[in-house]
Amino acid sequence: MSQAELTTLLNQGYRYALALVHDKHQAEDILQDAWLGVLQANGPHQKAYLFKAIRSRYLNQNKRAQLVPMVPLDPNETINDETQPPEDILLEIDELEAHLEVLRPVERETLFLFAVEGYTAEEISQFSGNPRGTVLSLIHRARQKLKSSISSQQEVKHGEY
Amino acid sequence: MANIDTSVKKYYQEHALSNEQLNRLMNFHRPSRKQLSKSSWVALFGLAASFVLMIGLFWSGQFQSSLSQSVAREIAMNHIKQMEIEYKGNKIAELAQQMKQLDFQLHRPGELPISEFRLVGARYCSIQGQIAAQIKIKDADNRLYTLFQTQFRESLQGLTQAELIVDGVKVTIWNEGGVLFGFAQ
């Protein structure tokens, strides 16, 4: 593996860890821990393997609590078999950090894998062990929460003027 | 105007590891690999030394206080997590022999804020983005404490002995023989 490929892999791992913990120092810590584990286990330098190692460490640190989709499905919520196209928003990228904070780790993780890594709902389901319907629901809810958080902030901003 | 998914993607793509972090992670090696040749070590040392020099020039004195707080916060956070130990041992030498990824020699500190103690084991962690050892120790009453050690690089220069309370954890930081020690209780 070339140095450029390794750089890409490590940065992908860092971003995934960041999606889980939403804290730069903790993300570095988990990535380092996972990377050492990959090397010591003589594991492959592959994204899926590294992501699994990161997820495993995150779950160990958080007592297997925060990546379980604990919120039951709303019976009135309609989840289509395919994800709907996301709505447009008007927002500076820097401002997203605070809004992402409102998401639960499992929602942030699922949205990250879908929107950033380009995984399909089926692939996320296989990776996380959550049913495909739950994955679709998590993506939907993550988008809705972000939209709601952004709208609230913009209403406050408009109210100030 | 962009959609939420595109904005989320842009947000994460703006985050990347620094060159120092990448170099450090890339320099970790698989246990079964051959030892580096002498010339490789010299090259690595040269690279590390020049990087350390750059870092040293960058930091200013006004950074010291926030640096102490930042280090203490990381130490307290690692202490609170109470992660399981990966290497067992009741002597520093035993732990040092097992923790081969450390880029510095583990030391027994000259003095600790507690008098009688015994080592339980250790694991890797990171402090300010550099590899560190997190050593769990117990006192005579079986109370658990955590001792941290990492190389005292130029980037930590100016960090003097400090005692801070972070999230209810008392953290003591000091430099001894080129090693940054942190003690959490």
PDB file of N, CA and C in Angstrom, chain A residues 72-80 137 140-141:
ATOM      1  N   PRO A  72     -37.950   3.612  19.690  1.00  0.00           N
ATOM      2  CA  PRO A  72     -38.816   2.759  18.875  1.00  0.00           C
ATOM      3  C   PRO A  72     -39.350   3.513  17.667  1.00  0.00           C
ATOM      4  N   LEU A  73     -39.671   2.766  16.656  1.00  0.00           N
ATOM      5  CA  LEU A  73     -40.214   3.397  15.450  1.00  0.00           C
ATOM      6  C   LEU A  73     -41.577   3.995  15.752  1.00  0.00           C
ATOM      7  N   ASP A  74     -41.771   5.189  15.241  1.00  0.00           N
ATOM      8  CA  ASP A  74     -43.063   5.839  15.385  1.00  0.00           C
ATOM      9  C   ASP A  74     -44.043   5.144  14.440  1.00  0.00           C
ATOM     10  N   PRO A  75     -45.170   4.643  14.961  1.00  0.00           N
ATOM     11  CA  PRO A  75     -46.100   3.930  14.077  1.00  0.00           C
ATOM     12  C   PRO A  75     -46.655   4.801  12.959  1.00  0.00           C
ATOM     13  N   ASN A  76     -46.647   6.131  13.187  1.00  0.00           N
ATOM     14  CA  ASN A  76     -47.158   7.027  12.148  1.00  0.00           C
ATOM     15  C   ASN A  76     -46.083   7.439  11.147  1.00  0.00           C
ATOM     16  N   GLU A  77     -44.844   7.025  11.434  1.00  0.00           N
ATOM     17  CA  GLU A  77     -43.749   7.430  10.570  1.00  0.00           C
ATOM     18  C   GLU A  77     -43.717   6.500   9.353  1.00  0.00           C
ATOM     19  N   THR A  78     -43.727   7.074   8.179  1.00  0.00           N
ATOM     20  CA  THR A  78     -43.685   6.217   6.992  1.00  0.00           C
ATOM     21  C   THR A  78     -42.252   6.168   6.480  1.00  0.00           C
ATOM     22  N   ILE A  79     -41.707   4.983   6.459  1.00  0.00           N
ATOM     23  CA  ILE A  79     -40.344   4.808   5.961  1.00  0.00           C
ATOM     24  C   ILE A  79     -40.413   4.074   4.629  1.00  0.00           C
ATOM     25  N   ASN A  80     -40.046   4.757   3.591  1.00  0.00           N
ATOM     26  CA  ASN A  80     -40.059   4.112   2.286  1.00  0.00           C
ATOM     27  C   ASN A  80     -38.913   3.125   2.187  1.00  0.00           C
ATOM     28  N   SER A 137     -34.650   4.390   8.649  1.00  0.00           N
ATOM     29  CA  SER A 137     -35.286   5.264   9.632  1.00  0.00           C
ATOM     30  C   SER A 137     -34.256   6.190  10.285  1.00  0.00           C
ATOM     31  N   HIS A 140     -33.347   8.967   7.899  1.00  0.00           N
ATOM     32  CA  HIS A 140     -34.477   9.911   7.819  1.00  0.00           C
ATOM     33  C   HIS A 140     -34.512  10.820   9.050  1.00  0.00           C
ATOM     34  N   ARG A 141     -34.373  10.190  10.215  1.00  0.00           N
ATOM     35  CA  ARG A 141     -34.448  10.978  11.465  1.00  0.00           C
ATOM     36  C   ARG A 141     -33.255  11.914  11.616  1.00  0.00           C
TER      37      ARG A 141
END
